[in-house]
Short mmCIF file of C-alpha atoms in Angstrom, two decimals:
data_model
loop_
_atom_site.label_atom_id
_atom_site.label_comp_id
_atom_site.label_asym_id
_atom_site.label_seq_id
_atom_site.Cartn_x
_atom_site.Cartn_y
_atom_site.Cartn_z
CA MET A 199 22.70 124.57 65.30
CA SER A 200 26.08 125.75 66.49
CA LYS A 201 28.91 123.48 67.51
CA ILE A 202 28.61 124.58 71.15
CA LYS A 203 24.90 123.66 71.34
CA LEU A 204 25.59 120.33 69.64
CA LEU A 205 28.44 119.59 72.04
CA THR A 206 26.29 120.60 75.03
CA LEU A 207 23.46 118.30 73.89
CA ALA A 208 25.91 115.43 73.40
CA VAL A 209 27.40 115.90 76.88
CA VAL A 210 23.96 116.13 78.51
CA GLY A 211 22.80 113.06 76.57
CA LEU A 212 25.84 111.03 77.62
CA LEU A 213 25.41 112.17 81.21
CA ILE A 214 21.78 111.00 81.20
CA VAL A 215 22.77 107.66 79.67
CA ASN A 216 25.51 107.18 82.30
CA VAL A 217 23.22 108.03 85.21
CA GLY A 218 20.57 105.69 83.80
CA LEU A 219 23.10 102.87 83.41
CA LEU A 220 24.45 103.32 86.93
CA THR A 221 20.93 103.37 88.34
CA PHE A 222 20.09 100.19 86.45
CA LEU A 223 23.22 98.44 87.73
CA PHE A 224 22.59 99.40 91.36
CA ILE A 225 18.93 98.43 91.26
CA ASN A 226 19.48 95.17 89.40
CA LYS A 227 22.62 93.83 91.04
CA PRO A 228 23.62 90.52 89.48
CA MET A 229 22.91 87.47 91.59
CA ARG A 230 26.01 86.01 93.15
CA PRO A 231 26.35 82.46 94.37
CA PRO A 232 26.06 82.21 98.14
CA GLY A 233 29.36 82.43 99.93
CA ARG A 234 30.95 84.76 97.40
CA GLY A 235 31.12 88.49 97.11
CA GLY A 236 31.80 89.37 100.73
CA GLN A 237 29.22 87.10 102.28
CA GLY A 238 31.86 84.97 103.94
CA ASN A 239 30.84 81.39 104.54
CA GLU A 240 27.27 82.20 105.51
CA GLY A 241 26.08 81.64 101.95
CA PRO A 242 27.01 77.95 101.60
CA LYS A 243 25.99 77.38 105.20
CA ARG A 244 22.50 78.82 104.68
CA PHE A 245 22.18 77.09 101.33
CA ILE A 246 23.00 73.65 102.76
CA ILE A 247 20.84 74.13 105.87
CA LYS A 248 17.91 75.13 103.69
CA LYS A 249 18.53 72.49 101.03
CA LEU A 250 18.74 69.68 103.60
CA ASP A 251 16.04 71.16 105.85
CA PHE A 252 18.16 70.81 109.00
CA ASP A 253 16.47 71.14 112.39
CA LYS A 254 18.02 73.15 115.27
CA GLU A 255 20.10 70.27 116.60
CA GLN A 256 21.43 69.48 113.14
CA VAL A 257 22.27 73.15 112.57
CA ALA A 258 24.24 73.29 115.83
CA ALA A 259 26.18 70.14 114.92
CA TYR A 260 26.71 71.46 111.39
CA GLU A 261 28.12 74.73 112.73
CA GLN A 262 30.65 72.74 114.77
CA LEU A 263 31.63 70.82 111.63
CA ILE A 264 32.06 74.11 109.79
CA ASP A 265 34.33 75.49 112.52
CA ARG A 266 36.57 72.40 112.38
CA HIS A 267 36.58 72.46 108.57
CA GLN A 268 37.50 76.15 108.43
CA GLU A 269 40.36 75.67 110.89
CA SER A 270 41.78 72.79 108.84
CA MET A 271 41.41 74.77 105.63
CA LYS A 272 43.03 77.85 107.13
CA GLU A 273 46.13 75.84 108.02
CA LEU A 274 46.30 74.09 104.66
CA ASN A 275 45.76 77.30 102.69
CA GLU A 276 48.53 79.02 104.65
CA GLU A 277 50.88 76.13 103.97
CA MET A 278 49.88 76.18 100.29
CA ARG A 279 50.54 79.93 100.09
CA ASN A 280 53.97 79.55 101.74
CA THR A 281 54.92 76.68 99.44
CA LYS A 282 53.89 78.66 96.36
CA ASN A 283 55.95 81.62 97.57
CA ASN A 284 58.95 79.33 98.04
CA LEU A 285 58.42 77.89 94.57
CA TYR A 286 58.42 81.24 92.83
CA VAL A 287 61.40 82.46 94.83
CA THR A 288 63.37 79.70 93.10
CA LEU A 289 62.94 81.60 89.82
CA ALA A 290 65.01 84.52 91.12
CA GLY A 291 67.79 82.40 92.57
CA ASN A 292 69.81 79.43 91.53
CA GLU A 293 67.56 77.00 93.35
CA GLN A 294 66.02 75.23 90.36
CA ASN A 295 66.74 71.87 92.02
CA LYS A 296 64.12 72.67 94.71
CA LYS A 297 61.42 73.30 92.09
CA ASP A 298 60.37 69.67 91.66
CA SER A 299 60.11 68.98 95.38
CA LEU A 300 58.04 72.16 95.90
CA ILE A 301 55.70 71.22 93.04
CA ASP A 302 55.33 67.75 94.54
CA ARG A 303 54.54 69.37 97.89
CA LEU A 304 51.86 71.55 96.27
CA GLY A 305 50.29 68.44 94.77
CA ALA A 306 50.27 66.71 98.15
CA LEU A 307 48.74 69.78 99.79
CA GLN A 308 46.02 69.98 97.14
CA GLU A 309 45.28 66.31 97.76
CA LYS A 310 44.96 67.04 101.50
CA ILE A 311 42.64 69.97 100.78
CA GLU A 312 40.35 67.83 98.64
CA THR A 313 40.38 65.10 101.29
CA VAL A 314 39.42 67.62 103.99
CA HIS A 315 36.54 68.86 101.80
CA TYR A 316 35.40 65.32 101.07
CA ASN A 317 35.53 64.27 104.72
CA HIS A 318 33.64 67.40 105.72
CA PHE A 319 30.74 66.50 103.47
CA ALA A 320 30.87 62.88 104.59
CA GLU A 321 30.35 64.24 108.12
CA VAL A 322 27.49 66.44 106.87
CA GLU A 323 25.88 63.32 105.40
CA LYS A 324 26.06 61.64 108.81
CA LEU A 325 24.01 64.53 110.24
CA CYS A 326 21.18 63.81 107.80
CA ARG A 327 18.11 61.87 108.84
CA PRO A 328 16.95 59.10 106.49
CA ASP A 329 14.33 61.44 105.00
CA GLN A 330 17.12 63.93 104.11
CA GLN A 331 19.40 61.43 102.38
CA ASP A 332 17.82 61.83 98.94
CA GLU A 333 18.24 65.60 99.08
CA PHE A 334 21.85 65.16 100.21
CA ARG A 335 22.50 62.99 97.13
CA VAL A 336 21.07 65.75 94.94
CA LEU A 337 23.30 68.26 96.72
CA THR A 338 26.42 66.15 96.15
CA ARG A 339 25.93 66.29 92.40
CA ASP A 340 26.25 70.06 92.50
CA LEU A 341 29.03 70.46 95.08
CA ALA A 342 31.96 70.69 92.69
CA ASP A 343 30.30 73.36 90.54
CA TYR A 344 28.94 75.20 93.56
CA PHE A 345 32.25 75.64 95.34
CA THR A 346 34.54 76.14 92.35
CA GLY A 347 32.47 78.95 90.88
CA PRO A 348 31.90 79.83 87.25
CA ARG A 349 34.30 78.64 84.63
CA ASN A 350 35.88 81.70 83.10
CA PRO A 351 38.64 81.64 80.53
CA PRO A 352 42.05 82.36 82.05
CA ARG A 353 43.13 85.99 82.07
CA ARG A 354 46.15 86.95 80.06
CA LEU A 355 49.01 88.51 81.95
#
């Protein structure tokens, strides 16, 4: 067998393997947790509505809670982003004395964020009927893992 035939067979074989792999990946897309991967906030919303078996009135009230929660989070995340930007700007200048106050501010903002999340779910609990309370308790055990996502090792820069 000549080198050209061998090279041609290798290229064709690799091409077939690549097409097969791509087909497999597109057909068997990995499952993503609801609310991630471009689904917006519909994933957690649907998950919680289904998990707690909300009726139409509860869903409407829950959607209002979500709107208020998202507005609060939008403001806090923007403030967090601005504070982080200000913190890292101190590296380029001679403003090292501002570093500690900015880090303290980030801690306070993170505390506010967690409080907003906690209060949101306390409000969700108030929407639950007595027969839904047990399922809500089950849901609360999984909330931290559900919303923080998988634990991956940190990437190296």
